[in-house]
């Protein structure tokens, strides 16, 4: 029998919610601990931040000079690096500071900003090192994490999951909240994976899984404008959890300028 | 009711590395009854399943007479095919098939046959070559023209050499880019046409990249081949292989059910049309 | 006694949520410096919230903390509704308590089993305990997953749930799903009761310190999402007066602000809640607690783990109670319109008092936010506890012993560094 | 078609009781989350009495008008499709034993005999198409077949089509002509009942039917005629195959692609669309794996991915695939157009793209 795969979970700037995809998986977590060697996962106990591993899950965005160095080390020590969650794949909600002068904010907020060592931006892991697999979502769920681990155990490439939330919404036979209620649903431009939770609860998707493939942000923005939403409100739909994902960043930027995208 | 999706277990009897990325799996159903029941026509394909990962349509390259062994020559490209490339003899896969309409072997009887293939497009054609060579008296002259992007991509080099020495067989090899020592011609596969006995009345079978096939068809028509005598093997994304899932359509055709081998007139309108 | 210098540095604390560190310097048998260092980079949430419409706030504040998103959502909607003069139906109030019970159960079960228990049983992690304590872990996982299931029922998922809106919920659960969950909850009651006894029987170190407990106090419920702020020193104020009594300050070693009540450190969280609200527990929970023989109020912070088990028991019974004879409401949320002004919200997150203040304009757009999470309130108290406890233990002990003890103390507070650092104030010291 | 009897509105529950007495689980229209959707139905009082729908491209609203009518609405977000071609369906499970051997097992569902109340003519036409696809092809689909086997269909003639409906132009409605066991025509006092099968006659025998008065029959005919006259949309022709394939480079494809979200809602709500994707869900321990199919759409990237390239990478190609298939390729495959004129793809398109308008623009006829 081959040696067990070695697994690490690293945390950067984040809310810890994606790590809970592990800690909330119940009996599967014990099974996982049986199948692989969890060598580093500070929140769960094992500590070996500098160990070399076969698969490293990285939660959080890169937002300090130390983070920049540490992520390079993690990359060097990991055969397969998985960026997990909106912070790691797109910089997270905290990347909203990238749009303004982040350093000024810190100065405005802290009486002694010199104590705070933070970069002016919060960026995705892929902006710093090569990423082998991305799990989008704020937060990712247990299914995504288990599939990633299972894929490594089988030794196969990650499956591509970039369809839109709408398709999953319809498979669940949820009534479209955009069409039936005029809600500003982001499902038509948002990546699948959550299980279309929001429309299932009869509310608009707010794009926490980031952009889907081939998204037509322009057409959706125009539709929201027809429904009576202001340019600023439409801009905020894009500039939220995944504001630094390029597609949303561009769309949000245009609407923020009041540009209706018709030019 | 039969369940068209149900896989059968097959064992890898042998694994042959054909080129750095291409390999052949020699498979046999483990259930003797299934083995006995199974028969196929050249040009048909199987769905080969990598346990827990997925299934891919792969042509059968063996001859139907090699009853107990089903050869599949695969290029390691994506999730399933790269995963398959790591399997070793003795390991198991899932298999279902055979599917689709194979080469027009009845129409081909007594005719001169021209096979034009490009890249790994040669896989579905190999089965028919073997078929013809084993039933030599039923067919006329056989011309085999194979083009590759780079001369290093050529697989089955010895086979081509062996075939080229047979009576009534002409083999031509071309590479867009060649390494030193290349014994074939340089250029697209159509550069082989001048030396090849391509005569009106021949039946042409081809497979390979669609742009290549389109160029070849134009050349064939120019040389007086009847369009009804041109047959092409097509590839599309496929999940069910039985005409249900909708992925493999080219216009009104389901490649899995109506093909993968089509006559040129069936495809004429859409061949090379981007998006179909 | 030999002269000894110790520099103890625990660069990353294991089994705490978020990343923090501890620096300890001892000279001549006395502690010279002791710092709970929180270096997790700030995420500047208060700034992002400015310019957002009130309706977006519940989804955004959830992201401050993956472990207690419900608490953030509940404090936020309370603040908005208070400002708008919106009083949702009893159904909404009941379901919010159910929702919150789910978070308490999942968060406490996670802390007890994954973070704290290995300390008392001599393991490095819960995974290592699996072989010898399989049954305990199974019970813990069952409770944790029940907590998640409760949050899922109303929120779709347990981390950053999507069901909450100002005024109530986006959708009401269907009677059939509630019935299924209800059965599971009832079946777990013996587990919760057994967990109380089990935590009390752990070899918890003794401890006796004088500290001030701070928690909410409700006229008849165990405190969760309503009530006044009280303290064991006699403080009793409405939540809107929080800023007149509690002050924050920045220290060089932490990206989270420290907090003090009348210039003193204080404790928030399960132990503080139980110390101040034992009389609000359900009778069967009080009885189970009495059977442990531990007297409350307690002056031993290691009793926090027992308090967590007690709160799991309480939350489970309360969720069962509130879901008995469940009926779908005519509307899952009350609607109202925004008003300019300042709204306050204070609820009891699993780790303690979570206080919010929002200043909105007349269109309901956020102008200003202040969020005070439990962990930053506990920071000063943790340092004080460490100082007292380690000196009592004797700093001439082996470094390893000191380190283990220090980590154990820190963990018993269940600090959540993610929360702590997402807290930022704009005008420090001007309260 | 003359009705065989009249059922007073007050006896609607008898209809359900009779069906349940015949061993069926009843499924019928009900108001849920702002739309009329099909769900298990035991009480006739749960039918959408007094509700009507207001549909527009990209918009659907329900209104209560206090009328006694139960079926004075056009259609909801789904037809019969999800009942038979399940949105998510496990086809097979695989197990791997320690010696590496693989064991495969089918997962054909045990379907429950179901009666569906309120089926519209367009949905019956779509059912016919789905039957052709799933049952009459190379191999019948056992999952669809199992659910189709014990299906009892109670149709209702449409008397209040939506603005988006155009079944008259496709020849599929608004009157339910065939394919049902029983058909109801709603008028002021109740329902005119027509039987369409032996099972339907059996049901009719169990109902407290009264004789049909000529004026009731006339009223029904008049309202069906009005429903035909009231339809505002139409396709330029019932066979656009040649016209569409001749216009593969029409600039309109580009133009519609700028508006289209490529979200797949049109294909998901279309009662005849049949594409699905298969995938594996291996268990964490690797000892077993489920093989599942899910509704797919020609608007996804995966639909046309091959050898690491995507044949239809842009929305222009995807929309063109949909339209040329639906209105063109189906003629070769199933002998008619794939569109039954239900208008769902118009209403439920989040940006309100209108198939009749696009087809008309591309095929070069003025939009009527
Ligand atoms: C009739 C036919 C015969 C073929 N014969 C051969 C052959 O002999 N040798 C060979 O190397 N290749 C052959 N191919 C191509 C081969 O099937 C695809 O390249 C292969 O499926 C891609 O699989 P993957 O592992 O690379 O991709 P993945 O992305 O891992 O495929 C995953 C799944 O997607 C579907 N899928 C994705 N791409 C394709 C695709 N191009 N075709 C079909 N399904 C797809 C399948 O359901 C598969 O399970 C043939 C294709 C067809 C249609
Ligand atoms: S509710 Fe949202 S996700 Fe669902 S179909 Fe409508 S737009 Fe798409
Ligand atoms: S529907 Fe949208 S916002 Fe809601 S959970 Fe899914 S991706 Fe996130
Ligand atoms: S194409 Fe549109 S109108 Fe036609 S049947 Fe499908 S959903 Fe209905």
Coordinates of C-alpha atoms in Angstrom, one line a residue, chain B:
Chain B
X1 CA -35.9 -3.3 -20.1
X2 CA -32.3 -3.1 -21.0
X3 CA -30.4 -0.3 -19.2
X4 CA -28.3 1.5 -21.8
X5 CA -26.1 3.1 -19.3
X6 CA -25.0 0.1 -17.4
X7 CA -21.3 -0.6 -17.6
X8 CA -19.6 -4.0 -17.6
X9 CA -16.3 -4.8 -16.0
X10 CA -13.3 -5.2 -18.3
X11 CA -9.8 -6.0 -17.4
X12 CA -6.7 -4.5 -18.9
X13 CA -4.8 -7.4 -20.4
X14 CA -2.0 -5.3 -21.9
X15 CA -0.9 -1.7 -22.1
X16 CA 1.2 -0.4 -24.9
X17 CA 2.9 3.0 -24.9
X18 CA 2.6 4.2 -28.5
X19 CA 4.1 7.7 -28.1
X20 CA 4.7 9.9 -25.2
X21 CA 1.0 10.8 -24.9
X22 CA -0.7 7.9 -26.7
X23 CA -1.2 4.5 -25.3
X24 CA -3.2 1.4 -26.2
X25 CA -5.3 -0.5 -23.6
X26 CA -6.0 -4.1 -24.6
X27 CA -9.3 -4.9 -22.8
X28 CA -11.3 -8.0 -22.2
X29 CA -14.7 -8.3 -20.5
X30 CA -14.3 -10.3 -17.4
X31 CA -17.7 -12.0 -17.8
X32 CA -17.2 -14.7 -20.3
X33 CA -20.9 -14.5 -21.4
X34 CA -20.6 -10.8 -22.1
X35 CA -17.4 -11.6 -24.1
X36 CA -19.2 -14.1 -26.1
X37 CA -22.2 -11.9 -26.7
X38 CA -20.2 -8.9 -27.7
X39 CA -19.4 -8.1 -31.4
X40 CA -18.6 -5.0 -33.3
X41 CA -18.0 -3.5 -36.7
X42 CA -14.9 -1.5 -37.6
X43 CA -15.5 2.2 -37.0
X44 CA -17.7 1.7 -33.9
X45 CA -16.7 2.8 -30.5
X46 CA -17.1 1.9 -26.8
X47 CA -17.6 4.1 -23.8
X48 CA -14.6 3.5 -21.5
X49 CA -15.2 4.3 -17.9
X50 CA -12.5 5.3 -15.4
X51 CA -14.0 4.2 -12.1
X52 CA -15.3 7.1 -10.0
X53 CA -14.2 9.7 -12.6
X54 CA -16.1 9.5 -15.9
X55 CA -16.5 7.9 -19.3
X56 CA -15.1 8.7 -22.7
X57 CA -16.0 7.5 -26.2
X58 CA -13.0 5.6 -27.6
X59 CA -12.8 3.8 -31.0
X60 CA -12.2 0.1 -31.1
X61 CA -9.0 -0.5 -33.1
X62 CA -8.8 -4.2 -33.0
X63 CA -10.3 -6.5 -35.7
X64 CA -13.6 -8.0 -34.9
X65 CA -11.9 -11.4 -35.3
X66 CA -9.6 -10.7 -32.4
X67 CA -12.6 -11.8 -30.4
X68 CA -11.4 -11.7 -26.9
X69 CA -9.4 -8.5 -27.0
X70 CA -10.6 -5.0 -27.5
X71 CA -7.9 -2.5 -28.3
X72 CA -8.4 1.1 -27.5
X73 CA -5.8 3.6 -28.5
X74 CA -6.1 6.8 -26.4
X75 CA -4.4 10.1 -26.2
X76 CA -4.0 11.3 -22.6
X77 CA -5.7 14.7 -22.8
X78 CA -8.3 15.3 -20.0
X79 CA -9.6 14.0 -16.7
X80 CA -10.7 10.6 -18.0
X81 CA -8.1 9.9 -20.6
X82 CA -5.1 11.0 -18.5
X83 CA -6.5 8.9 -15.7
X84 CA -6.8 5.9 -18.0
X85 CA -3.2 6.5 -19.0
X86 CA -2.1 5.7 -15.5
X87 CA -3.8 2.3 -15.3
X88 CA -1.7 -0.9 -15.6
X89 CA -2.4 -4.4 -16.7
X90 CA -4.7 -6.2 -14.3
X91 CA -6.6 -3.1 -13.4
X92 CA -10.3 -2.8 -14.3
X93 CA -12.3 -0.3 -16.2
X94 CA -16.0 -0.1 -17.1
X95 CA -17.0 -0.7 -20.7
X96 CA -20.2 -0.4 -22.7
X97 CA -20.8 -0.6 -26.3
X98 CA -20.3 -1.0 -29.2
X99 CA -22.0 2.1 -30.4
X100 CA -22.6 3.9 -33.6
X101 CA -22.5 3.2 -37.3
X102 CA -19.2 1.9 -38.5
X103 CA -17.5 2.1 -41.9
X104 CA -19.6 1.2 -45.0
X105 CA -18.0 -2.2 -45.4
X106 CA -20.8 -3.6 -47.6
X107 CA -20.6 -0.7 -50.0
X108 CA -16.8 -1.0 -49.9
X109 CA -16.7 -4.6 -51.1
X110 CA -14.9 -5.1 -54.4
X111 CA -13.8 -1.4 -54.5
X112 CA -10.4 0.3 -54.3
X113 CA -10.2 1.8 -50.8
X114 CA -8.4 5.0 -49.9
X115 CA -8.0 5.8 -46.2
X116 CA -7.0 9.3 -45.3
X117 CA -6.2 10.0 -41.6
X118 CA -4.8 12.8 -39.6
X119 CA -3.2 12.7 -36.1
X120 CA -4.9 10.3 -33.8
X121 CA -7.7 10.2 -36.3
X122 CA -6.0 7.1 -37.4
X123 CA -7.4 5.2 -34.5
X124 CA -10.9 4.5 -36.0
X125 CA -9.2 3.7 -39.3
X126 CA -6.8 1.1 -38.0
X127 CA -9.6 -1.3 -37.3
X128 CA -10.8 -1.1 -40.9
X129 CA -7.3 -1.6 -42.2
X130 CA -6.9 -4.7 -40.2
X131 CA -10.3 -5.8 -41.3
X132 CA -9.5 -5.4 -45.0
X133 CA -6.1 -7.0 -44.8
X134 CA -7.6 -10.1 -43.2
X135 CA -10.3 -10.3 -45.9
X136 CA -8.0 -9.3 -48.7
X137 CA -10.0 -11.0 -51.5
X138 CA -13.1 -9.0 -50.9
X139 CA -11.5 -5.6 -51.5
X140 CA -9.5 -3.9 -54.3
X141 CA -6.4 -1.8 -53.9
X142 CA -5.8 -0.3 -50.5
X143 CA -4.3 3.2 -50.1
X144 CA -3.3 4.4 -46.7
X145 CA -2.4 8.1 -46.3
X146 CA -1.6 9.4 -42.9
X147 CA -0.6 12.9 -42.0
X148 CA 0.7 14.1 -38.7
X149 CA 1.6 17.5 -37.3
X150 CA 5.1 16.5 -36.3
X151 CA 6.9 13.5 -37.5
X152 CA 7.5 12.5 -33.8
X153 CA 3.8 12.1 -33.4
X154 CA 3.6 9.2 -35.8
X155 CA 2.6 6.0 -34.1
X156 CA 2.5 2.5 -35.5
X157 CA 5.5 3.2 -37.6
X158 CA 6.4 -0.5 -38.0
X159 CA 2.9 -1.3 -38.9
X160 CA 2.9 1.2 -41.7
X161 CA 6.2 -0.2 -42.9
X162 CA 4.8 -3.7 -42.8
X163 CA 1.7 -2.7 -44.6
X164 CA 3.7 -0.8 -47.3
X165 CA 5.4 -4.1 -48.3
X166 CA 2.2 -5.9 -48.9
X167 CA 0.9 -6.4 -52.4
X168 CA -1.8 -4.0 -53.6
X169 CA -1.2 -1.7 -50.7
X170 CA 0.1 1.9 -51.0
X171 CA 1.2 3.7 -47.9
X172 CA 2.0 7.5 -47.8
X173 CA 3.1 9.4 -44.7
X174 CA 3.3 13.2 -44.4
X175 CA 4.3 15.5 -41.5
X176 CA 3.8 19.2 -41.4
X177 CA 7.0 19.5 -39.5
X178 CA 9.7 16.8 -39.6
X179 CA 12.6 15.7 -37.5
X180 CA 15.8 14.5 -39.2
X181 CA 15.5 11.0 -40.5
X182 CA 11.9 11.4 -41.5
X183 CA 11.2 9.0 -44.4
X184 CA 7.8 10.5 -45.3
X185 CA 6.9 13.6 -47.2
X186 CA 6.7 17.1 -45.7
X187 CA 3.4 19.1 -45.8
X188 CA -0.3 18.5 -45.3
X189 CA -1.7 15.0 -46.0
X190 CA -2.8 16.2 -49.4
X191 CA 0.8 16.3 -50.6
X192 CA 0.6 12.6 -50.8
X193 CA -2.2 12.6 -53.3
X194 CA 0.0 13.0 -56.4
X195 CA 1.8 9.7 -55.8
X196 CA -1.3 7.8 -54.5
X197 CA -3.5 5.8 -56.8
X198 CA -6.6 7.9 -56.2
X199 CA -9.0 7.1 -59.0
X200 CA -12.7 7.8 -59.6
X201 CA -14.7 4.9 -58.3
X202 CA -12.6 4.5 -55.2
X203 CA -14.3 4.6 -51.8
X204 CA -12.6 7.0 -49.4
X205 CA -12.7 6.7 -45.6
X206 CA -11.2 9.4 -43.4
X207 CA -10.9 10.7 -40.0
X208 CA -9.0 13.4 -38.3
X209 CA -9.3 17.2 -37.6
X210 CA -12.3 18.6 -39.4
X211 CA -10.3 21.3 -41.2
X212 CA -8.0 18.7 -42.6
X213 CA -11.0 16.6 -43.7
X214 CA -12.5 19.6 -45.4
X215 CA -9.4 20.3 -47.3
X216 CA -9.1 16.6 -48.3
X217 CA -12.7 16.5 -49.5
X218 CA -12.1 19.4 -51.8
X219 CA -9.1 17.7 -53.2
X220 CA -10.9 14.4 -53.6
X221 CA -13.8 16.0 -55.4
X222 CA -11.3 17.8 -57.7
X223 CA -9.9 14.4 -58.5
X224 CA -13.3 13.1 -59.5
X225 CA -14.2 11.0 -56.5
X226 CA -18.0 10.9 -56.2
X227 CA -19.2 12.7 -53.0
X228 CA -21.3 9.6 -52.1
X229 CA -18.1 7.6 -51.9
X230 CA -16.5 9.8 -49.3
X231 CA -17.0 8.8 -45.6
X232 CA -15.9 10.6 -42.5
X233 CA -15.7 9.7 -38.9
X234 CA -16.6 12.5 -36.6
X235 CA -16.0 13.3 -32.9
X236 CA -18.2 15.3 -30.5
X237 CA -18.7 15.5 -26.8
X238 CA -20.7 12.5 -25.8
X239 CA -22.2 11.4 -22.5
X240 CA -24.8 8.7 -23.2
X241 CA -23.7 7.3 -26.6
X242 CA -27.2 6.2 -27.4
X243 CA -28.8 9.4 -28.8
X244 CA -30.4 10.6 -25.6
X245 CA -28.1 13.2 -24.0
X246 CA -28.0 15.6 -26.9
X247 CA -24.3 16.6 -26.7
X248 CA -23.0 15.1 -29.9
X249 CA -25.3 16.8 -32.4
X250 CA -24.1 18.2 -35.6
X251 CA -27.1 19.9 -37.0
X252 CA -29.8 17.2 -37.2
X253 CA -27.3 14.3 -36.6
X254 CA -26.5 12.5 -33.4
X255 CA -22.9 11.5 -33.9
X256 CA -23.2 8.6 -31.5
X257 CA -26.2 7.1 -33.2
X258 CA -26.2 8.3 -36.8
X259 CA -22.4 8.3 -36.9
X260 CA -19.6 8.5 -36.0
X261 CA -19.1 7.5 -39.7
X262 CA -21.1 9.8 -42.1
X263 CA -21.2 10.0 -45.8
X264 CA -20.0 13.4 -47.0
X265 CA -23.4 14.5 -48.4
X266 CA -24.9 14.1 -44.9
X267 CA -22.4 16.5 -43.4
X268 CA -21.7 18.8 -46.3
X269 CA -23.7 21.7 -45.2
X270 CA -22.1 22.0 -41.8
X271 CA -18.7 20.5 -42.1
X272 CA -16.2 23.1 -41.0
X273 CA -19.0 25.5 -40.0
X274 CA -17.9 27.1 -36.7
X275 CA -20.2 26.2 -33.8
X276 CA -21.7 22.9 -35.2

